[in-house]
Amino acid sequence: MLEEIKKLRSKIDADLQAISSAEEAEAFRLKHLVRKGTIATLFERMREVANEEKRLVGKELNQLRAFAQSGFDEAQIKTEQKSKEPIQDPTLPPRKLYHGHEHPIMQAKARIQEIFIRMGFTVATGPDIEDDYHNFEALNFSPDHPARDMQDTFFVKHGDRDDLVLRTHTSPVQIRLMKSQKPPIRAIMPGRVYRNEAITARALAEFYQVEGLYVDKGVTMAQLKGTLFEFARAYYGKDIKFRFRPSFFPFTEPSAEMDITCFLCDGKGCRVCKYSGWLEILGCGMVHPNVLRNCDIDPEVYSGYAFGMGIERTQMLAIGLDDIRLFYENDVRFLSQF
Ligand code: DAH
């Protein structure tokens, strides 16, 4: 009898280990713990046990029953928890999945690129750390031009070179292109630029620009106007009007700034356009003969136009945003709106 109890105990132990579902736990109960189960059957055979052994066998049997019962209880709790986990309340709406997306400035950059690529422009890039020659000198800045001042420019020290700067605009990429390619050249040049400026609602020390350049025989200001107007219509909408205002840049002659009618107030005047009805969107002009000459392009044979715009500003105007810092505060509540 004691031998049989031992055998049954190892059988029950093995059965308990094997339980992995509520159904299996129930099968275990029906096999071992009910009135006609294995343990009860052994209890019934107590009658055959010799009197002097009854105490010991009874004790062993009781222990076996307690072992089976507590093992079953434990298995039941475990399997119940398991079966509860996947579905708590099938009527609950599913949790929302949040997907990341491109930063609004990268979206704007992609859109600007796409519009110009459709008009036949290629995309070129240049280094963020420039030398004085490409950033200023070759672009016809005079040696004492105020933009070269410490107030505006971040200088970079590297070894014994003292002519390195973080580029203050994307215009130096024009120089690199004209020095490495022969006309016709028709490219846009997006990239990061750096200025030693206090960060305010309207200015950052680090931002993005897109430069444009077209050099060929017979390039005219009328083509510049037509191209930029096409761009503005594609970016801001078909109904905008634009104007060119005379301006000055060392690397273009003549130079202009382009304004579009404020689409927020339809030109009537509002806070965003400072009650003028116009929004300035970019600087542009005909490439200065000195700049062409610096790149070994004969200004008697070739002419070109150039333009440059800030991407953050372009995007701010498109969405009616009045604080440029929002783009870089990484607040998902803001960024997820785009
Ligand atoms: N580089 C100028 C700036 O940072 C923008 C600009 C103006 C670029 C006129 C041009 C241009 O190519 O023709 O303010």
XYZ file of C-alpha atoms and ligand atoms in Angstrom:
352
model
C 0.000 0.000 0.000
C 2.757 2.453 0.935
C 4.429 1.557 -2.339
C 1.251 2.404 -4.274
C 0.871 5.752 -2.485
C 4.447 6.616 -3.488
C 3.751 5.689 -7.111
C 0.566 7.736 -7.217
C 2.358 10.704 -5.700
C 4.931 10.788 -8.478
C 2.153 10.373 -11.060
C 0.240 13.304 -9.533
C 3.415 15.363 -9.420
C 4.049 14.730 -13.133
C 0.408 15.530 -13.979
C 0.620 18.823 -12.067
C 3.783 19.851 -13.935
C 2.063 19.190 -17.238
C -0.949 21.460 -16.601
C -0.886 24.494 -18.905
C -4.534 25.387 -19.412
C -7.777 25.620 -17.459
C -9.037 22.537 -19.331
C -6.031 20.507 -18.267
C -6.481 21.622 -14.636
C -10.086 20.434 -14.747
C -9.017 17.090 -16.249
C -6.563 16.714 -13.368
C -9.318 17.339 -10.843
C -11.611 14.776 -12.450
C -8.855 12.185 -12.533
C -7.496 12.550 -9.002
C -9.681 14.633 -6.698
C -13.312 13.526 -7.179
C -15.169 10.827 -5.261
C -14.248 8.141 -7.778
C -10.783 9.558 -8.360
C -7.430 7.886 -7.767
C -6.952 9.199 -4.224
C -10.467 8.327 -3.030
C -10.008 4.836 -4.494
C -6.920 4.328 -2.349
C -8.775 5.613 0.727
C -11.418 2.964 0.091
C -8.748 0.289 0.229
C -7.854 1.293 3.798
C -10.084 -1.637 4.815
C -7.503 -4.105 3.507
C -4.671 -2.503 5.488
C -3.503 -4.322 8.613
C -4.532 -2.580 11.841
C -1.033 -1.775 13.019
C -0.274 -0.066 9.674
C -3.543 1.961 9.448
C -2.160 5.008 11.237
C 0.879 5.338 8.972
C -1.018 4.644 5.730
C -3.812 7.052 6.723
C -1.266 9.780 7.410
C 0.466 9.180 4.057
C -2.863 9.234 2.206
C -3.935 12.481 3.876
C -0.645 14.084 2.942
C -1.064 12.904 -0.650
C -4.550 14.406 -0.835
C -3.332 17.728 0.576
C -0.449 17.733 -1.920
C -2.770 17.085 -4.887
C -5.309 19.671 -3.710
C -2.822 22.499 -3.163
C -1.062 21.687 -6.431
C -4.416 21.839 -8.203
C -5.361 25.154 -6.519
C -2.113 26.704 -7.605
C -2.429 25.450 -11.173
C -5.980 26.778 -11.356
C -4.948 30.294 -10.288
C -2.111 30.319 -12.796
C -4.150 29.121 -15.740
C -6.994 31.496 -14.931
C -4.655 34.488 -14.926
C -3.183 33.344 -18.188
C -6.487 33.022 -19.927
C -7.535 36.451 -18.637
C -4.510 38.310 -19.946
C -5.194 38.637 -23.692
C -8.750 39.953 -23.475
C -9.893 41.909 -20.458
C -12.898 43.575 -21.988
C -13.561 42.803 -25.641
C -15.852 45.836 -25.906
C -13.069 48.329 -25.079
C -11.901 50.396 -28.069
C -8.309 49.493 -29.064
C -5.423 51.585 -27.819
C -4.326 54.187 -30.323
C -1.015 53.499 -32.031
C 1.237 56.528 -32.402
C 3.457 56.585 -35.444
C 6.333 59.022 -35.755
C 6.622 61.139 -38.869
C 9.008 63.513 -40.534
C 9.711 66.772 -38.733
C 7.686 69.673 -40.242
C 10.894 71.380 -41.371
C 12.015 68.251 -43.218
C 8.539 68.029 -44.761
C 8.837 71.631 -45.935
C 12.324 70.972 -47.323
C 11.025 67.948 -49.247
C 8.124 69.968 -50.676
C 10.347 72.844 -51.761
C 12.748 70.387 -53.396
C 9.958 68.592 -55.164
C 8.595 71.796 -56.686
C 12.002 72.833 -58.036
C 12.912 69.340 -59.211
C 9.728 69.384 -61.297
C 11.015 72.605 -62.909
C 14.300 70.936 -63.884
C 16.554 71.771 -60.932
C 18.986 69.275 -59.417
C 19.838 69.151 -55.694
C 23.357 69.878 -54.423
C 24.919 70.204 -50.964
C 28.071 71.638 -49.406
C 29.891 71.552 -46.061
C 28.523 73.209 -42.901
C 32.029 74.350 -41.932
C 33.167 76.745 -44.633
C 36.156 78.968 -45.157
C 36.035 82.725 -45.387
C 36.729 82.506 -49.117
C 33.583 80.516 -50.029
C 31.284 82.047 -47.421
C 32.270 85.686 -48.060
C 35.148 86.602 -50.358
C 34.150 84.742 -53.529
C 30.595 86.006 -53.006
C 31.856 89.573 -53.387
C 31.623 90.602 -49.729
C 34.062 93.451 -49.134
C 36.725 92.738 -46.471
C 34.993 95.078 -44.023
C 31.431 93.896 -44.651
C 29.526 93.855 -41.349
C 28.293 90.252 -41.900
C 31.869 89.104 -41.304
C 31.705 90.577 -37.833
C 31.966 88.399 -34.727
C 28.471 89.638 -33.913
C 27.006 87.619 -36.774
C 29.390 84.782 -37.518
C 30.544 81.751 -35.568
C 34.250 81.232 -36.156
C 35.798 77.782 -35.950
C 39.322 77.115 -34.697
C 41.017 74.107 -36.244
C 44.769 73.585 -36.046
C 46.446 76.754 -37.274
C 43.611 77.759 -39.602
C 41.883 80.961 -38.634
C 39.657 81.338 -41.708
C 36.977 78.746 -40.867
C 33.375 79.650 -40.086
C 30.057 77.884 -39.638
C 28.437 78.944 -42.899
C 26.103 81.891 -42.369
C 24.084 81.088 -45.502
C 23.854 78.434 -48.223
C 25.247 80.802 -50.887
C 28.817 79.352 -50.632
C 27.468 76.167 -52.224
C 26.889 78.298 -55.371
C 30.631 78.962 -55.500
C 31.471 75.274 -55.066
C 29.053 74.330 -57.861
C 30.286 76.956 -60.311
C 33.886 75.958 -59.627
C 33.237 72.250 -60.162
C 30.761 72.319 -63.079
C 30.455 74.057 -66.404
C 27.227 75.925 -67.275
C 24.402 75.238 -67.750
C 24.014 74.815 -63.986
C 20.530 74.636 -62.509
C 20.428 73.494 -58.888
C 18.907 74.082 -55.503
C 21.032 73.713 -52.385
C 19.274 73.019 -49.099
C 21.146 72.966 -45.803
C 21.709 74.169 -42.280
C 23.144 77.620 -41.597
C 24.425 79.298 -38.436
C 24.325 82.808 -37.065
C 25.533 84.307 -33.844
C 22.127 85.642 -32.887
C 20.006 85.799 -29.777
C 17.195 83.247 -29.969
C 13.797 84.934 -30.130
C 10.326 84.229 -31.528
C 11.634 85.352 -34.930
C 15.289 84.239 -34.954
C 17.335 81.120 -34.271
C 21.100 80.658 -34.178
C 20.779 77.563 -36.348
C 18.240 77.145 -39.137
C 17.710 75.910 -42.689
C 17.935 77.643 -46.026
C 17.423 76.637 -49.628
C 19.609 78.320 -52.207
C 18.828 78.336 -55.924
C 21.138 78.967 -58.878
C 20.709 78.983 -62.639
C 23.662 79.893 -64.866
C 23.583 79.646 -68.641
C 23.797 81.779 -71.766
C 21.051 84.385 -71.809
C 19.496 83.866 -68.357
C 17.240 86.840 -67.544
C 15.521 88.458 -64.593
C 12.190 87.682 -66.275
C 13.022 83.960 -65.991
C 13.890 84.463 -62.336
C 10.526 86.092 -61.731
C 8.629 83.423 -63.630
C 10.371 80.578 -61.783
C 9.836 82.108 -58.342
C 6.229 82.935 -59.088
C 5.629 79.329 -60.130
C 7.243 78.185 -56.900
C 5.142 80.544 -54.750
C 1.919 79.450 -56.441
C 2.790 75.786 -55.945
C 3.772 76.287 -52.301
C 1.294 78.894 -51.056
C -1.621 78.485 -53.421
C -2.808 79.589 -56.848
C -4.403 82.866 -55.802
C -1.411 84.619 -54.279
C -0.033 87.770 -55.841
C 3.612 88.740 -55.603
C 5.898 91.713 -55.972
C 9.614 92.248 -56.340
C 11.150 94.951 -54.153
C 14.641 96.361 -54.845
C 17.207 95.194 -52.304
C 20.913 94.670 -51.862
C 23.133 91.595 -51.639
C 26.861 91.695 -52.417
C 26.588 88.641 -54.691
C 23.717 89.789 -56.938
C 23.136 92.827 -59.142
C 20.385 93.841 -59.394
C 19.004 92.368 -56.180
C 15.433 91.997 -55.035
C 13.279 90.630 -52.287
C 10.087 88.865 -53.175
C 6.868 89.458 -51.266
C 3.585 87.608 -51.614
C 0.167 88.885 -50.576
C -0.587 87.867 -47.016
C -2.900 84.909 -47.411
C -4.069 85.125 -43.820
C -5.740 88.509 -44.300
C -5.830 88.497 -48.108
C -3.687 91.627 -48.232
C -5.937 93.651 -45.933
C -3.358 93.814 -43.126
C -3.008 91.662 -40.005
C -0.604 90.826 -37.184
C 1.366 88.272 -39.216
C 2.079 90.686 -42.116
C 2.514 93.573 -39.655
C -0.485 95.321 -41.242
C 1.325 95.773 -44.573
C -0.654 93.142 -46.491
C 2.652 91.647 -47.768
C 4.930 88.844 -46.584
C 8.610 88.741 -47.519
C 9.517 85.221 -48.620
C 13.004 85.344 -50.143
C 16.011 87.241 -51.469
C 17.174 86.959 -55.061
C 18.909 88.634 -57.964
C 21.137 88.279 -60.993
C 24.500 86.720 -60.140
C 27.068 89.526 -59.803
C 29.692 89.538 -62.611
C 32.446 89.481 -59.959
C 31.043 86.218 -58.569
C 30.981 84.629 -62.033
C 34.539 85.825 -62.624
C 35.677 84.377 -59.272
C 34.468 81.012 -60.563
C 36.135 81.365 -63.981
C 32.838 81.897 -65.777
C 32.930 84.701 -68.350
C 30.181 87.248 -67.508
C 30.288 88.479 -71.110
C 29.082 85.050 -72.265
C 27.054 83.740 -69.347
C 24.542 85.174 -66.925
C 22.674 83.682 -64.024
C 20.104 84.199 -61.340
C 20.176 83.142 -57.698
C 17.782 83.109 -54.786
C 17.752 82.061 -51.153
C 15.006 81.436 -48.623
C 14.755 80.275 -45.015
C 12.851 77.017 -44.648
C 11.546 77.706 -41.136
C 10.248 81.079 -42.256
C 8.669 79.597 -45.365
C 6.912 76.988 -43.255
C 5.865 79.508 -40.575
C 4.135 81.621 -43.197
C 2.441 78.594 -44.715
C 0.932 77.497 -41.382
C 0.483 80.924 -39.758
C 2.915 80.285 -36.892
C 4.253 83.252 -34.934
C 7.039 81.673 -32.857
C 9.899 79.968 -34.708
C 11.184 78.298 -31.507
C 8.233 75.890 -31.488
C 9.890 73.905 -34.276
C 12.769 72.894 -32.018
C 11.211 72.516 -28.589
C 10.333 68.899 -29.432
C 6.862 69.174 -27.967
C 4.992 66.261 -29.523
C 1.666 68.074 -29.087
C 2.962 70.665 -31.558
C 4.918 68.400 -33.900
C 2.170 65.804 -34.265
C -0.089 68.405 -35.909
C 1.929 68.265 -39.147
N 22.209 84.469 -48.693
C 21.119 85.375 -48.413
C 20.831 85.366 -46.924
O 21.291 84.523 -46.231
C 19.890 84.952 -49.156
C 20.032 85.171 -50.618
C 19.687 86.381 -51.184
C 20.557 84.180 -51.427
C 19.813 86.603 -52.529
C 20.691 84.386 -52.800
C 20.316 85.597 -53.328
O 21.180 83.466 -53.622
O 20.464 85.823 -54.661
O 20.141 86.236 -46.465
